[in-house]
Coordinates of C-alpha atoms and ligand atoms in Angstrom, one line a residue:
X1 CA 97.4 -108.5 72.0
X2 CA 95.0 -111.0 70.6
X3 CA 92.2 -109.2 71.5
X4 CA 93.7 -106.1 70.1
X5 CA 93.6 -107.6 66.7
X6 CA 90.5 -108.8 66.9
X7 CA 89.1 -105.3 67.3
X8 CA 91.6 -104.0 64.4
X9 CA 89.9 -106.7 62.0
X10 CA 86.9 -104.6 60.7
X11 CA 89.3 -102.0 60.0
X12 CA 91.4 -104.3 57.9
X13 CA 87.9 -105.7 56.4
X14 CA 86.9 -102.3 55.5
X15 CA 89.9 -101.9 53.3
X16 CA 90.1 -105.1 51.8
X17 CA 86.7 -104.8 50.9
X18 CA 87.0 -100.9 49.5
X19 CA 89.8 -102.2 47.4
X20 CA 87.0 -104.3 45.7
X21 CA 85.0 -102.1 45.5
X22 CA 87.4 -99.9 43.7
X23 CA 88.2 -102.0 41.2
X24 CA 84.9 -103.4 40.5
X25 CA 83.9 -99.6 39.9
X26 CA 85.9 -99.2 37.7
X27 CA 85.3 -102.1 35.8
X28 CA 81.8 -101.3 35.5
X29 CA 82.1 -97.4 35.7
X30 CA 78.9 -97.3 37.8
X31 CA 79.0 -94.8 41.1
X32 CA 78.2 -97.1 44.0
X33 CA 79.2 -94.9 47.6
X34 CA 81.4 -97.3 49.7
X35 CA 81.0 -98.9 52.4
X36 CA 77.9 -100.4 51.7
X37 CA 75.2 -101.1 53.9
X38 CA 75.7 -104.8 53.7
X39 CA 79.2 -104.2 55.1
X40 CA 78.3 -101.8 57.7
X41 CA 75.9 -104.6 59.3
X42 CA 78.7 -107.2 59.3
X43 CA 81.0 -104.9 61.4
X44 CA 78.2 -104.6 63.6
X45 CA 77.5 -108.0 64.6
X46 CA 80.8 -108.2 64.8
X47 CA 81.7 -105.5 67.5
X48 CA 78.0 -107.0 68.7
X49 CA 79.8 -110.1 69.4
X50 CA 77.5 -112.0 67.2
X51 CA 80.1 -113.6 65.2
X52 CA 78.1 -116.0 63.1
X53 CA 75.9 -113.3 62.1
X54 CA 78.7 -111.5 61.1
X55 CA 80.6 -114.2 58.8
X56 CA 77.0 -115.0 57.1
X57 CA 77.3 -111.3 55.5
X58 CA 81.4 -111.5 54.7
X59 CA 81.3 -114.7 53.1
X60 CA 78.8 -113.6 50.8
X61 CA 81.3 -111.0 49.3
X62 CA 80.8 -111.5 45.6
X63 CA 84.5 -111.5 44.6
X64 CA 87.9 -112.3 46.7
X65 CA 90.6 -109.4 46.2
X66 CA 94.1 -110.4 47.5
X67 CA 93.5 -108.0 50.5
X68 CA 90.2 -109.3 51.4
X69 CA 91.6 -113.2 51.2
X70 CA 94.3 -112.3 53.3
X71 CA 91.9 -110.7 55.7
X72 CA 89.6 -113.9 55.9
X73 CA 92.6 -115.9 56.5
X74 CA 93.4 -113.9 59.5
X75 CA 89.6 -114.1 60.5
X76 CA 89.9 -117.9 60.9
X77 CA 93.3 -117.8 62.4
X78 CA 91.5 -115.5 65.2
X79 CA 88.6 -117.6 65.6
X80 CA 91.1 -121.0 65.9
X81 CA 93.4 -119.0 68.0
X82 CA 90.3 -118.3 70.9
X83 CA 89.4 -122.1 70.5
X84 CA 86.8 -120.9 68.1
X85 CA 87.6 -123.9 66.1
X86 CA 83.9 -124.6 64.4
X87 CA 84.0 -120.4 63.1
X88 CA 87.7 -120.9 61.4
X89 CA 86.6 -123.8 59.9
X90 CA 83.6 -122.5 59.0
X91 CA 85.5 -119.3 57.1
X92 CA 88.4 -121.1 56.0
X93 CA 86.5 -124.0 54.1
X94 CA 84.2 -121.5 52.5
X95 CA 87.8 -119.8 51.1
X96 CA 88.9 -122.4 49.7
X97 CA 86.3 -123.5 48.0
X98 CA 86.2 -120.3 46.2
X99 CA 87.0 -120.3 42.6
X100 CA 88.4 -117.2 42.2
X101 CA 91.8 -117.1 44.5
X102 CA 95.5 -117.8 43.1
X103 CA 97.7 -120.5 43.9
X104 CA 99.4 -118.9 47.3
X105 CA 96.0 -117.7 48.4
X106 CA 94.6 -121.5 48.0
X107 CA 97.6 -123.4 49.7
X108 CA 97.4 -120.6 52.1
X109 CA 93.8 -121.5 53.4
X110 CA 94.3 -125.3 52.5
X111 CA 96.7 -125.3 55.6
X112 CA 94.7 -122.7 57.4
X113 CA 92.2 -125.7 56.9
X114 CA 94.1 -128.2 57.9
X115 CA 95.1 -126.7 61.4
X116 CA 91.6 -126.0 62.0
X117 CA 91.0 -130.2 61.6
X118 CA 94.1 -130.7 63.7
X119 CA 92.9 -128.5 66.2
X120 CA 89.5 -129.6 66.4
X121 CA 91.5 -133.0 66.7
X122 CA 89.7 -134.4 63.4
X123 CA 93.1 -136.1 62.8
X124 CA 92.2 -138.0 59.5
X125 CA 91.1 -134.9 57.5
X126 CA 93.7 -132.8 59.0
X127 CA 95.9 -135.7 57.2
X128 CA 94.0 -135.4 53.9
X129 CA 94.3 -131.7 53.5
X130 CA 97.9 -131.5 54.5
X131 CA 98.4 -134.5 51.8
X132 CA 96.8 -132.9 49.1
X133 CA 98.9 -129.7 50.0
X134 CA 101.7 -132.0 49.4
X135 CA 100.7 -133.4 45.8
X136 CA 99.2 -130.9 44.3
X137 CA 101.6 -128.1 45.7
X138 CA 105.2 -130.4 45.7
X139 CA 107.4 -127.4 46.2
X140 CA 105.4 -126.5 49.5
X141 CA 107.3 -126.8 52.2
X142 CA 104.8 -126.0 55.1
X143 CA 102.4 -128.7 55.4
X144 CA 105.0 -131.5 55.6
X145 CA 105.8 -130.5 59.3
X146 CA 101.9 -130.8 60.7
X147 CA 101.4 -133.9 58.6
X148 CA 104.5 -135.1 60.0
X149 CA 103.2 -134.7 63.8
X150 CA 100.1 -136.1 62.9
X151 CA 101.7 -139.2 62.0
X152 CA 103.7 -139.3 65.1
X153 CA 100.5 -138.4 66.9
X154 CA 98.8 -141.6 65.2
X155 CA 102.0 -143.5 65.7
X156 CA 101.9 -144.3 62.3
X157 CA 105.6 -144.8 61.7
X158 CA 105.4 -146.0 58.6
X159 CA 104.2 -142.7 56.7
X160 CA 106.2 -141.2 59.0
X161 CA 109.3 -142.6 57.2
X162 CA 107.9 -141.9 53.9
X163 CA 107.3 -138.4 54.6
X164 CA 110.4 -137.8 55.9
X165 CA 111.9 -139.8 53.4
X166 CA 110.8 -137.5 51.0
X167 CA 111.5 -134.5 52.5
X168 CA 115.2 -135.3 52.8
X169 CA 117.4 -132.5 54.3
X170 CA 118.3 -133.1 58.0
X171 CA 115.3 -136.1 58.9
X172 CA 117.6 -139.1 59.2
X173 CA 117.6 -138.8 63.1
X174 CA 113.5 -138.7 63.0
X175 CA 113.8 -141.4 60.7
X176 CA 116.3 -143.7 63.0
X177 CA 114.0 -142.6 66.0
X178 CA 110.9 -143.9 63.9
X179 CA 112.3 -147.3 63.1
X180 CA 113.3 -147.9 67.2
X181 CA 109.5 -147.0 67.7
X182 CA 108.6 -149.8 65.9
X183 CA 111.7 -152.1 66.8
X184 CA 110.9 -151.5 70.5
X185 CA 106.8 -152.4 69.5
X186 CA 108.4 -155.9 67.7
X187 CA 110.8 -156.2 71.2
X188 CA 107.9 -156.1 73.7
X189 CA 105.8 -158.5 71.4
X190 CA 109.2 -160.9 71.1
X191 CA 109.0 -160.5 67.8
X192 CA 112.7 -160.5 67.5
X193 CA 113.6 -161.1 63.8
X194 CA 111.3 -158.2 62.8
X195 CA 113.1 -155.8 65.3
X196 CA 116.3 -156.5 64.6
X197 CA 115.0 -155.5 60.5
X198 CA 114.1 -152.5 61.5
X199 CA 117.1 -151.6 64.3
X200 CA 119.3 -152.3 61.0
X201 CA 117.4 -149.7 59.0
X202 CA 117.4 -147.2 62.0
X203 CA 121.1 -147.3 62.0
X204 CA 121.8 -147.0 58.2
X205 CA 119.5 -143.9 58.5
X206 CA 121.5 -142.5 61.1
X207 CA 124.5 -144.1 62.3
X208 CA 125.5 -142.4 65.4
X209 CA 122.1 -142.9 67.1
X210 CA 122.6 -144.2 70.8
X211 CA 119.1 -145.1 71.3
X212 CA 119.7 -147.7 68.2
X213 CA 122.7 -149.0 70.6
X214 CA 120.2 -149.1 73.3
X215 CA 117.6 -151.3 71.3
X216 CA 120.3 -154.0 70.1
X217 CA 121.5 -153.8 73.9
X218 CA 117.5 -155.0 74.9
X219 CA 117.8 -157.3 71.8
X220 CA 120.2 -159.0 72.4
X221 CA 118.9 -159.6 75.8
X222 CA 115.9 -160.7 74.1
X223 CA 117.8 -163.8 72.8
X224 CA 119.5 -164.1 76.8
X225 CA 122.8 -163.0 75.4
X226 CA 123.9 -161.2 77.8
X227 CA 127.3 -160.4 76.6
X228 CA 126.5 -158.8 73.2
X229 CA 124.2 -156.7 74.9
X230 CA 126.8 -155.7 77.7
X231 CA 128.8 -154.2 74.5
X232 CA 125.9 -152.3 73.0
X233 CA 124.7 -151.2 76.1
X234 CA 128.6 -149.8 76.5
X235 CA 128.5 -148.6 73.1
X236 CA 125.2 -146.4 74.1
X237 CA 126.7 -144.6 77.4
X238 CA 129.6 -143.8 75.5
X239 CA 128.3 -142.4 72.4
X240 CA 125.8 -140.1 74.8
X241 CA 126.9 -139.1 77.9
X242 CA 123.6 -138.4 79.4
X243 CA 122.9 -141.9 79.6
X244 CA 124.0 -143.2 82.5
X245 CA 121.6 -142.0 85.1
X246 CA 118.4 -142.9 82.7
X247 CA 120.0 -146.5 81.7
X248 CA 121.5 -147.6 85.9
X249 CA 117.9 -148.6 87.0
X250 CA 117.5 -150.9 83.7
X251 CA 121.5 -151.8 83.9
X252 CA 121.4 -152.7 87.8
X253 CA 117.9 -154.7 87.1
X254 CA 119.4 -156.9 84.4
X255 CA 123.1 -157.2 85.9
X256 CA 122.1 -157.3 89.8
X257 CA 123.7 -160.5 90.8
X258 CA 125.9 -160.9 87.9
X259 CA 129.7 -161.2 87.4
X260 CA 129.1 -158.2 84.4
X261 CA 128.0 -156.1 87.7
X262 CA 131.8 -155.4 88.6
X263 CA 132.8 -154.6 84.9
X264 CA 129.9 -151.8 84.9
X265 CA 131.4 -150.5 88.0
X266 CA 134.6 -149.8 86.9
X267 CA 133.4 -148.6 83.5
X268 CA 131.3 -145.8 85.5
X269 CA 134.7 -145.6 87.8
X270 CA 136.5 -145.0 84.3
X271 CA 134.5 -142.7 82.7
X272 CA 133.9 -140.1 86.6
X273 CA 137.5 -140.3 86.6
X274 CA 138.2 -139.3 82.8
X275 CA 135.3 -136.6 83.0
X276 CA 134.0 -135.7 86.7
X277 CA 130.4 -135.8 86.3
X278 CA 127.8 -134.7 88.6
X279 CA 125.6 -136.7 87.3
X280 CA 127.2 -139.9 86.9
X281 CA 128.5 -139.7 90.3
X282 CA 125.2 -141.1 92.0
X283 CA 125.6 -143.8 89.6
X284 CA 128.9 -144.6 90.3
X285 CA 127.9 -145.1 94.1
X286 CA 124.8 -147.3 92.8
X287 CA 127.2 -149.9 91.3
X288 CA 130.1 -150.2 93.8
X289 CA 127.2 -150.7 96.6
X290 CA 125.7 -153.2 94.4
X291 CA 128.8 -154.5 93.3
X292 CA 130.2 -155.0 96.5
X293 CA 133.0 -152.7 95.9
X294 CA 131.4 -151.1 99.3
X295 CA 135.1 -150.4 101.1
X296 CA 135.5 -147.9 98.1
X297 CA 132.9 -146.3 98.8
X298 CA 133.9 -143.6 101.8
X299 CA 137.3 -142.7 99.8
X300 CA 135.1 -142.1 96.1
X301 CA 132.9 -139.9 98.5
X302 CA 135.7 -138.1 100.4
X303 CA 137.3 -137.1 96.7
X304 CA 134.3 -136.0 95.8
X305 CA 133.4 -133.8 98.5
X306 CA 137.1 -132.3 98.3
X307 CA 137.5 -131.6 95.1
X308 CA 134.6 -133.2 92.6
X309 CA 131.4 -130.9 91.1
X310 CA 129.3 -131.0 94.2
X311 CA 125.8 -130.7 93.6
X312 CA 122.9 -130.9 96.9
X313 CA 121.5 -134.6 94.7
X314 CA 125.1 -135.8 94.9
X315 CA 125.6 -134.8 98.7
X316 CA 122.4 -136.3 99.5
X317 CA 123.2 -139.2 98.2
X318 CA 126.5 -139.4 99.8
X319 CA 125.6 -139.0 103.0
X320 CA 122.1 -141.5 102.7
X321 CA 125.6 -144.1 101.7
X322 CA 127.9 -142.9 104.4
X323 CA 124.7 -143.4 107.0
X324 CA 124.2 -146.7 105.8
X325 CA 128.0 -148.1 105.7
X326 CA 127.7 -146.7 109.8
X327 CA 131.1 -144.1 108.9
X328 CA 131.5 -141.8 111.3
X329 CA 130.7 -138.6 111.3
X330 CA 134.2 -136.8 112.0
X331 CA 136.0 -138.9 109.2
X332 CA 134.2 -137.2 106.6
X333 CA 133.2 -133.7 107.9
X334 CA 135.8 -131.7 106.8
X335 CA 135.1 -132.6 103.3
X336 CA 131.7 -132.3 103.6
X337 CA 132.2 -129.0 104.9
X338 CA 135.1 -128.1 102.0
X339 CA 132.7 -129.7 99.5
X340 CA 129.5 -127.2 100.7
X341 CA 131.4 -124.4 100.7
X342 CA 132.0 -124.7 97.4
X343 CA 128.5 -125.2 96.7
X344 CA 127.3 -121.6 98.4
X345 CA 129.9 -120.1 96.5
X346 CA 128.6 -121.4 93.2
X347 CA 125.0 -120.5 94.0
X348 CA 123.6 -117.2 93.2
X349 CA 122.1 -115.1 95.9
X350 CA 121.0 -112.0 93.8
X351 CA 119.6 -111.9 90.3
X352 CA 118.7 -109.3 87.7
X353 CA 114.7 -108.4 87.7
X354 CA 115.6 -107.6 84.1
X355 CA 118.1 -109.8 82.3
X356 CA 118.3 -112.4 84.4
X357 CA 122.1 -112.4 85.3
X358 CA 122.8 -114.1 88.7
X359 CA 125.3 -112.5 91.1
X360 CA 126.9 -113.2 94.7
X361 CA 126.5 -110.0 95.7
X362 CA 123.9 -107.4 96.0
X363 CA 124.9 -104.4 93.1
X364 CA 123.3 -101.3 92.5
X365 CA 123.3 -101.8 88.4
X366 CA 123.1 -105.1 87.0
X367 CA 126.8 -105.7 84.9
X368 CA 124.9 -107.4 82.5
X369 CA 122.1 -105.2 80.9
X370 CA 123.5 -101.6 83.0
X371 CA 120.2 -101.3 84.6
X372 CA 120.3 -99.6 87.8
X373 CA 117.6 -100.9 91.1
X374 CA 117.2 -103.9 88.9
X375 CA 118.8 -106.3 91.2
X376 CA 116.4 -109.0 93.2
X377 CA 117.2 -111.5 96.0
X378 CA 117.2 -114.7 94.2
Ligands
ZN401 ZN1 120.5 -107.1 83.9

């Protein structure tokens, strides 16, 4: 499609540059047949593939109409787009250092510009062009975003915070994430008093961050208290309950050999029973084999075979444990069995070529989209 363009843009050129032309006729009321020869050569190295040839006659075109601005934007955009990066640079500094364009036109190619720094991963001036966007142009939205990953990029936090600052609607949760950047840099270098600043501005930017909870969990364990991070760490899983499998390494690492070790265990028991989670249930074996809560470990599995959300990571698992505790095979096989019947019947064998819907059974016309021989074999 790209390429398609790319062809189209001499076309486009052409009438951008006619338009000029027009107008400049009839300004001067002079007769001058269109296009001119000038313009005919440019198209030619173009289609020639000699690009640079090309842009030396289009960049000389003595004055910018709206049409033909537009045009040279899209040039650059093309040449950035095929990783042409030193060509859109090349046309979109010369358009903005035209006098004659109006506002849009400049802020326009001043963030043209800056993409083509960011993408030639000249990070600094990508930075200055997207600031002076900002300052000069305050009701531009655009360039805040890019200048925003640039920042994140450079792990400047900081500006990160100030920019977002400014921009107000909707950044509190950047902002919160950009303080625990920092916090968890002042953590590693046990620099605890500066962390726990910047975990307290984190959560008065956004309140109901769990990584925050996290961080005062790591904190506190900074400064060997282990209970007060115990009750962050609690405060995390239960504000997000995707937690648990990314935070039982770290929890089993700290509280392996600890009395808190049996309270995690029922908390995870607490929480599967509440909401059955196939993800949590892994977990949940984790800490009653670490906990020693091992003779409770065949009856959790057996309930979860019967009746819990089977996946194949949590019947692995299960039977890795069931292996290793040395339970008989016959105890636990009619569960098993119950349990991975349930799984076939959840997973689906057929699938539509078009829309994607999954199906049990092979149909001659997808229910989903109505298309008929659209059906594959998943
Ligand atoms: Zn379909």
């Amino acid at each position: 499609m790209q390429e398609i363009l790319f062809l189209l843009l001499p076309l486009a050129f052409y009438s951008g540059w006619n338009a000029a032309r027009k107008r400049n006729r009839q300004q001067q009321q002079t007769q001058t047949p269109a296009p001119s020869p000038q313009f005919v050569r440019g198209i030619n190295f173009l289609l020639n593939e000699e690009p640079d040839k090309a842009l030396d006659i289009f960049l000389q075109a003595p004055v910018i109409e709206s049409q033909t601005a537009e045009t040279f934007l899209l040039l650059g955009n093309m040449f950035r787009n095929r990783g042409e990066v030193n060509r859109a640079l090349r046309v979109h500094q010369h358009l903005v250092a035209r006098p004659d364009l109006n506002n849009s036109q400049r802020q326009a190619a001043m963030l043209a510009l800056g993409e083509d720094f960011f993408a030639a991963g000249m990070l600094d001036r990508a930075e200055n062009v997207f600031r002076e966007i900002i300052e000069h142009y305050p009701d531009n939205a655009q360039a805040a975003e890019p200048l925003l990953h640039i920042y994140e990029q450079l792990q400047d936090w900081d500006k990160a915070i100030a920019l977002s600052e400014r921009a107000g609607q909707d950044k509190n949760r950047f902002i919160a994430h950009y303080y625990c950047e920092k916090a968890e840099a002042y953590i590693q270098e046990n620099q605890l008093y500066k962390a726990d600043e910047n975990l307290k501005k984190a959560h008065s930017a956004y309140a109901a961050s769990a990584r925050v909870k996290v961080l005062q969990a790591e904190l506190a364990l900074a400064r060997h208290d282990y209970g007060a991070a115990f009750n962050h760490f609690r405060a995390a899983l239960e504000k997000d309950p995707r937690l648990p499998g990314r935070l039982a390494p770290r929890l089993l690492e700290i509280y392996g050999g600890r009395p808190e070790l049996a309270q995690w265990y029922l908390f995870f028991k607490h929480h599967y029973e509440l909401k059955p989670d196939a993800h949590l249930f892994p977990v949940l074996l984790d800490f009653a084999q670490a906990s020693a809560h091992t003779a409770e470990l065949e009856p959790l599995i057996q309930a979860h075979f019967s009746a819990g959300p089977v996946t194949l990571q949590t019947v692995a698992r299960s039977l890795q444990l069931l292996q290793q505790q040395a339970v008989p095979t016959e105890t636990f096989m009619p569960a098993l069995s119950q349990g991975l019947n349930r799984l076939a019947q959840a997973d689906s064998r057929f699938q539509c070529g078009q829309c994607g819907y999954k199906m049990q059974d092979y149909l001659w016309r997808c229910p989903a989209c109505q298309r008929w021989d659209s059906v594959v074999s998943n």
